[in-house]
XYZ file of C-alpha atoms in Angstrom:
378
model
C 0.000 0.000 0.000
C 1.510 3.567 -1.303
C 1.120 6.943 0.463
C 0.536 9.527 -2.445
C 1.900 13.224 -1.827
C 0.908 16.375 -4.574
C 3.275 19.196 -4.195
C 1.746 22.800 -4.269
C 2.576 24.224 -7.699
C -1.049 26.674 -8.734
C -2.297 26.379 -12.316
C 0.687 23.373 -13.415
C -1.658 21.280 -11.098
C -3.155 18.972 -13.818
C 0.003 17.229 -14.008
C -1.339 15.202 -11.210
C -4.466 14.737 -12.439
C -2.155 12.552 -15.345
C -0.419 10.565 -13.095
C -3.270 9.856 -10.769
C -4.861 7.842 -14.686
C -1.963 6.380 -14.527
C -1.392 5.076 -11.450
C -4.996 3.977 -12.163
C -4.313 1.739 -15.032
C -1.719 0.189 -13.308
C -3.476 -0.271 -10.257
C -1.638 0.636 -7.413
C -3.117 0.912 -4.031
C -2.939 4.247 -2.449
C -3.881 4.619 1.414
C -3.378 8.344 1.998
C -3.233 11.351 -0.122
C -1.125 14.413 1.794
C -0.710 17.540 -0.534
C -0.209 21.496 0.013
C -1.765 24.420 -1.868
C -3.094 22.662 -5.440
C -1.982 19.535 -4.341
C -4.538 19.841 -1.379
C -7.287 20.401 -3.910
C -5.926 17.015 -6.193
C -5.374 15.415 -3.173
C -8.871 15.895 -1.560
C -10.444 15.072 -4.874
C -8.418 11.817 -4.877
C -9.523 10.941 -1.406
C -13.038 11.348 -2.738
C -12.182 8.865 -5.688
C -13.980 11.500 -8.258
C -11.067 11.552 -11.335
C -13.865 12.463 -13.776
C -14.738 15.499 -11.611
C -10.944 16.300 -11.445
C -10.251 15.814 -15.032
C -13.491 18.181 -15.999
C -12.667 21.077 -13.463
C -8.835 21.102 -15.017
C -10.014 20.852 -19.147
C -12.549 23.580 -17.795
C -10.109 25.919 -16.021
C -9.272 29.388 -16.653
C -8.743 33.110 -15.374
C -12.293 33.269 -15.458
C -12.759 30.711 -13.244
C -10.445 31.892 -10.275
C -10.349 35.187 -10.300
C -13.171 37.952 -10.705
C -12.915 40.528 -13.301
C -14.165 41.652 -16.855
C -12.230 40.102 -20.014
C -9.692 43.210 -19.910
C -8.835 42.788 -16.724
C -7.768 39.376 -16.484
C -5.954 39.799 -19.781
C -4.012 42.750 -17.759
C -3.483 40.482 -15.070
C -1.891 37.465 -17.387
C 0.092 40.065 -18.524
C 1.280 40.747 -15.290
C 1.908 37.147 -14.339
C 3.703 36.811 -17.492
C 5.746 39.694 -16.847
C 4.760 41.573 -20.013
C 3.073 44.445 -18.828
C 4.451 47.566 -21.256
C 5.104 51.216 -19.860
C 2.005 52.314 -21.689
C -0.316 49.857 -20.041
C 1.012 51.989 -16.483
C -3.045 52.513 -16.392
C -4.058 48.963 -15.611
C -1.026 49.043 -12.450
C -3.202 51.335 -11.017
C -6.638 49.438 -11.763
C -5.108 46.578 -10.140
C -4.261 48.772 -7.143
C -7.187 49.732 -6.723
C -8.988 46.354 -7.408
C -6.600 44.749 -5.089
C -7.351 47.874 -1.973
C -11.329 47.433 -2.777
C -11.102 43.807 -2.358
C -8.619 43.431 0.281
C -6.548 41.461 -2.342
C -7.050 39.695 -5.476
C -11.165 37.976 -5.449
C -11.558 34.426 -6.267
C -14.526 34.166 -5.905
C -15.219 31.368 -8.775
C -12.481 29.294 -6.797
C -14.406 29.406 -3.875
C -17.445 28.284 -6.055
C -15.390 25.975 -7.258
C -14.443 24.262 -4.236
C -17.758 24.146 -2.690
C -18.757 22.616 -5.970
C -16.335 19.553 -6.421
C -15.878 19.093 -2.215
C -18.516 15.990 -0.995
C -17.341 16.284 2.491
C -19.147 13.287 3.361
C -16.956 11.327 0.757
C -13.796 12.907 2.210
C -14.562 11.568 5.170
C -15.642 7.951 4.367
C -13.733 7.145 1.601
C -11.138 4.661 3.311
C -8.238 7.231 1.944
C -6.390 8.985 4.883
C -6.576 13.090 3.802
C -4.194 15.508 4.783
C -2.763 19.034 3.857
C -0.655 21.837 4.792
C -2.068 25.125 5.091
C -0.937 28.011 7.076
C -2.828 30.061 10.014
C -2.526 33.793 10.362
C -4.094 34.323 13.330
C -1.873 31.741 15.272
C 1.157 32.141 13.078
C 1.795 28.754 12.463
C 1.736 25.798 10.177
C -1.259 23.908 10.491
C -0.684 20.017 9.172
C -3.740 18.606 9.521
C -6.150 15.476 8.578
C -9.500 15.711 7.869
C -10.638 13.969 11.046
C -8.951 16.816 12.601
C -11.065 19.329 11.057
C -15.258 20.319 12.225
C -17.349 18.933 9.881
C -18.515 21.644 7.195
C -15.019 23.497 7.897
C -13.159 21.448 5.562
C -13.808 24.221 2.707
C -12.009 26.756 4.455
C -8.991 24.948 5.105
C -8.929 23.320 1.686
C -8.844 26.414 0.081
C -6.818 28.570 3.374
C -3.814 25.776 1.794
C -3.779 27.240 -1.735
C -4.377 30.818 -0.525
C -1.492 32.668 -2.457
C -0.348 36.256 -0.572
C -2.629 38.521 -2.355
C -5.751 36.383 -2.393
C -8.266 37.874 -0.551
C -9.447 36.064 2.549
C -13.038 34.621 3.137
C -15.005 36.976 4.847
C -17.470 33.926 6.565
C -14.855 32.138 7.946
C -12.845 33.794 11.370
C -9.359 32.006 10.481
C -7.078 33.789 7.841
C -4.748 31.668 5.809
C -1.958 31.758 3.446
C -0.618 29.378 1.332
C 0.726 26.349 2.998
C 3.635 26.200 0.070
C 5.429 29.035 2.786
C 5.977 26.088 5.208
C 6.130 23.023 3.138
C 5.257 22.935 -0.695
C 5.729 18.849 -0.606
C 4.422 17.340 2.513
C 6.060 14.208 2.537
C 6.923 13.837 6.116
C 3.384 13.424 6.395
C 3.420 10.301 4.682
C 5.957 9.163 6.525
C 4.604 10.261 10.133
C 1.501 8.139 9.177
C 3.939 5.008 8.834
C 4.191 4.521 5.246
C 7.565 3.347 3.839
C 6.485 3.302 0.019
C 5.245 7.214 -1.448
C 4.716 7.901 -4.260
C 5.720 12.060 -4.245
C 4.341 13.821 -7.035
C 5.475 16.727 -8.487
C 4.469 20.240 -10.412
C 8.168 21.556 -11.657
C 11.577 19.990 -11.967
C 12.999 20.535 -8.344
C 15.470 19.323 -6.052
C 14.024 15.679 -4.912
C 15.310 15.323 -0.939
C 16.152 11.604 0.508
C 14.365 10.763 3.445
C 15.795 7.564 5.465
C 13.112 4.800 6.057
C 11.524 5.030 3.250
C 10.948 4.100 -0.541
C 10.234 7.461 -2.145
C 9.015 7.172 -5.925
C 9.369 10.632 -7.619
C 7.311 11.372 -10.420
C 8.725 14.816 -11.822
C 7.606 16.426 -14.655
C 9.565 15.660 -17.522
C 8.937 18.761 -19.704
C 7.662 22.667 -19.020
C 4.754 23.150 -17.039
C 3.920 26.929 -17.716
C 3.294 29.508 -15.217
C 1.862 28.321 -11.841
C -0.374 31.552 -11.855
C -2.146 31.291 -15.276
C -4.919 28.970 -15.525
C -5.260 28.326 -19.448
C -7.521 25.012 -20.839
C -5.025 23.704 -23.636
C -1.611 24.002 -20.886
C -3.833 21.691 -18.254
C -4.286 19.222 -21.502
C -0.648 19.235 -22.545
C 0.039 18.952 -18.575
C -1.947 16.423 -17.846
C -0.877 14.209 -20.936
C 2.588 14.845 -19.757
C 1.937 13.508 -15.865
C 0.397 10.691 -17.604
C 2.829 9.517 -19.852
C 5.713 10.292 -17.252
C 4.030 8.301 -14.453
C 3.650 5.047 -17.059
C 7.803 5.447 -17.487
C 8.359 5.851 -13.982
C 6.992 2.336 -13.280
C 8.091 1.052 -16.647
C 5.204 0.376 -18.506
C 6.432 2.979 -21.373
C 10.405 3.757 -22.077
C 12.401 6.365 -23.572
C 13.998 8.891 -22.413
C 12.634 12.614 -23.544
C 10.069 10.537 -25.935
C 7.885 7.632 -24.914
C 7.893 4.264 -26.990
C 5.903 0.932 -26.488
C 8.818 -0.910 -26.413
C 12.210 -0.849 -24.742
C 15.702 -2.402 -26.341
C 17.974 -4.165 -23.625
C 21.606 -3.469 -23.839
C 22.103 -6.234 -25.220
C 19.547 -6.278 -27.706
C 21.354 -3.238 -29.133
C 25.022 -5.191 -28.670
C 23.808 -8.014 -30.350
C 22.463 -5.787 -33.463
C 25.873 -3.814 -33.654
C 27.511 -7.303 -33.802
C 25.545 -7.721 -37.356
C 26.996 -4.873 -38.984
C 29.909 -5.993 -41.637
C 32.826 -3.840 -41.972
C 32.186 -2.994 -45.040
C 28.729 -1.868 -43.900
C 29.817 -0.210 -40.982
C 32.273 1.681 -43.108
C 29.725 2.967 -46.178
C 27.227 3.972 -42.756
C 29.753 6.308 -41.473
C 31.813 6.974 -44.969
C 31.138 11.221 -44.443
C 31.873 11.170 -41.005
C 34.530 8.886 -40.075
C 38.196 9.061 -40.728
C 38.800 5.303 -40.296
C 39.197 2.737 -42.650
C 38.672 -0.978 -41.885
C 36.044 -0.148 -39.450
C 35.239 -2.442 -36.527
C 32.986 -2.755 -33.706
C 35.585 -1.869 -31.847
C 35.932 1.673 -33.867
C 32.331 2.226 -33.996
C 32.050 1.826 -30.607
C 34.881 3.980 -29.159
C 35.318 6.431 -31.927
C 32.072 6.911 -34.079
C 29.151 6.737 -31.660
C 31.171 9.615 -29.269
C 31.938 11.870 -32.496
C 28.023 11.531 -33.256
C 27.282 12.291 -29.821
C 29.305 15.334 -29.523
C 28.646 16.616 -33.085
C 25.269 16.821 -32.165
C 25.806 17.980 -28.445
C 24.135 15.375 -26.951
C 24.382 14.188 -23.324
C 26.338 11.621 -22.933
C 25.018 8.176 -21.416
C 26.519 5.254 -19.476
C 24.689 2.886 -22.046
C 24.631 2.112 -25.653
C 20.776 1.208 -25.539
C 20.759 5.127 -24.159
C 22.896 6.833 -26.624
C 21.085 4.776 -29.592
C 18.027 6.192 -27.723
C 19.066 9.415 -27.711
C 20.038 9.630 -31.301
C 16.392 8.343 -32.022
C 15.236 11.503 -29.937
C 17.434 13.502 -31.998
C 16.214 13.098 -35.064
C 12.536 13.279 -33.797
C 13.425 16.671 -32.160
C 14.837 17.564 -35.272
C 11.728 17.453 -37.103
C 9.697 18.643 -34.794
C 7.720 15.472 -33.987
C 5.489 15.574 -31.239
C 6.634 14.976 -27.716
C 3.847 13.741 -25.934
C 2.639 10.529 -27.880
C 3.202 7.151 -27.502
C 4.939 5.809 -30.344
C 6.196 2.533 -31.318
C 9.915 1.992 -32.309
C 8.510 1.623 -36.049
C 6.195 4.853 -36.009
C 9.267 6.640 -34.518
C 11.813 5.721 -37.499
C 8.569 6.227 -40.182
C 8.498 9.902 -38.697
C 11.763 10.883 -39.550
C 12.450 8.872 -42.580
C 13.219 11.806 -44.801
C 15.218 12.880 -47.648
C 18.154 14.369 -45.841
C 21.157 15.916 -48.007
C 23.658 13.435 -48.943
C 26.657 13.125 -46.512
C 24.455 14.981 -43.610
C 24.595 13.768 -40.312
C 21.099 13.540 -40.119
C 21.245 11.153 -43.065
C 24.397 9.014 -41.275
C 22.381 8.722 -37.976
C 18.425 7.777 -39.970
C 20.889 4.829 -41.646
C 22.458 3.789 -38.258
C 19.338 3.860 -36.757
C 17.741 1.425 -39.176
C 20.142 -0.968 -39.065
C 20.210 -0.505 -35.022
C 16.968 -1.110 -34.202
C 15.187 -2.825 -36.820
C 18.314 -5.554 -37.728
């Protein structure tokens, strides 16, 4: 049985909602969901075992629907988020001022609706999922960690939301306690996890940070393997490429999909990939690598310790501890190079029909398309 933690991370939140479908399809048993900020709102929604609720509120979310104000000025405040505000839009700094004084901060309102909306207490409660979050109190300056047994029944909305309260979100006016974010005292709550005696977590992430060790037990990172935008833009088609990306990403972390930028049906085992360099003739290896190579009498041997690096650095690619990885990597190369879709699942097959192009005679690109073919389909 896993303990599952969301990090706080604002509008890059649907990444969870991806891995939580996967972890779905692979069934894996999940006893507690802990999260801060966003990661309290996935979390709660996981405890409640509603993914169709989750997956609608993300494909439905926008500025509209956390923050009030007329089309102009939550196009002002993207802007501003973005950091592209221009010295002659100096008149919506001081609409926002004064939005921000009348309100006593930023209103959102339709988040609060929101909440209220998607939050069956009663489910919470009875679900047979331990739920936990971090939020932060005000009025006793402190970080509150708290479960939801801890918390009087029809409070639970307040604290839910008091955990993704971002300074400059104005406060609830029905509810005594003031909040901020609980991201100010721990954005990743897995000590929770841990307090409630699980060894195996399964930490999920909203950005590509520093992943801590913790002694006594098993954590399984799932870290976002591309860009997930600005945590304080809410924008339909960035929750779709997000949550495709935590879906794909938490398949490869427990090995159900491989690659390593890309994601492919199948995986090649070193030796799979030894075995198929073994094939290659001489003579072959030698008209493969004709433009590129300064050898004659090619080997294995060459290939190996002389012609795979040159590719490798030619093309300033990392360089890898494995030849299955470097063959990978040259794969990934030439789908990066024409612009090939990252977030698909592809077979080794579809990959190499993508980028089988006419390429100049004596390119690289043209070298690396013929070593790949005899690589991986040999």
């Amino acid at each position: 049985m896993y303990g599952l933690v969301f990090a706080g991370g604002g509008a890059k939140g649907a990444y969870q909602i991806g891995v939580w479908k996967a972890l779905s399809e692979l069934d894996i048993k999940i006893g507690l969901s802990v999260g801060t900020s966003v990661g309290a709102l996935n979390g709660a929604l996981y405890a409640q075992k509603e993914f169709e609720l989750a997956k609608d509120l993300w494909l439905n979310m926008s500025m509209e629907s956390v923050f009030v104000g007329d089309p102009e000025f939550l196009e002002g405040l993207t802007k501003t988020f973005n950091k592209k505000i221009l010295k002659n839009d100096i008149s919506f700094y001081k609409k926002l001022y004064s939005y921000i004084y009348n309100n006593k901060g930023l209103d959102i309102t339709p988040l609060r609706q929101n909440i209220q909306r998607i939050l069956n207490e009663d489910k919470l409660r009875n679900s047979g999922i331990d739920f936990g979050f971090v939020t932060y109190s005000i009025n006793d300056r402190k970080p509150l960690k708290l479960f939801v047994n801890e918390i009087a029944t029809g409070e639970v909305k307040y604290y839910l939301l008091g955990s993704a309260l971002v300074p400059g979100f104005a406060q609830d006016k029905d509810f005594p306690v003031k909040f901020i974010d609980g991201g100010i005292h721990d954005r990743f709550p897995i000590q929770m996890a841990i307090d409630k005696g699980y060894k195996n977590i399964i930490a999920v992430e909203t950005g590509n940070k520093k992943r801590k060790k913790y002694e006594n037990a098993n954590i399984t990172y799932i870290v976002p393997s591309g860009d997930t935008g600005n945590f304080l833009i809410f924008d339909k088609k960035t929750s779709e490429k997000n949550m495709e990306m935590g879906y794909l990403d938490g398949l490869k972390t427990f090995k159900k999909v491989y690659g390593l930028k890309y994601f492919f049906t199948e995986d090649y085992s070193e030796n799979k990939i030894l075995r198929n360099l073994m094939k290659i003739s001489s003579p072959r290896l030698e008209k493969l690598f004709l433009k590129t190579s300064s050898l004659t009498n090619m080997t294995l041997k060459s290939l190996l310790e002389k012609d795979l690096p040159y590719l490798v650095k030619k093309l300033s690619l990392a360089k890898y501890n494995t030849y299955k990885e470097t063959v990978f990597s040259l794969l990934e190369y030439m789908l990066d190079y024409n612009a090939v879709e990252r977030l698909k699942l592809y077979s080794i097959e579809e990959a190499l029909q993508l980028v089988t192009v006419s390429y100049e005679e004596g390119s690289i690109e043209k070298t690396v398309l013929s070593f790949l073919d005899v690589v991986l389909i040999n």
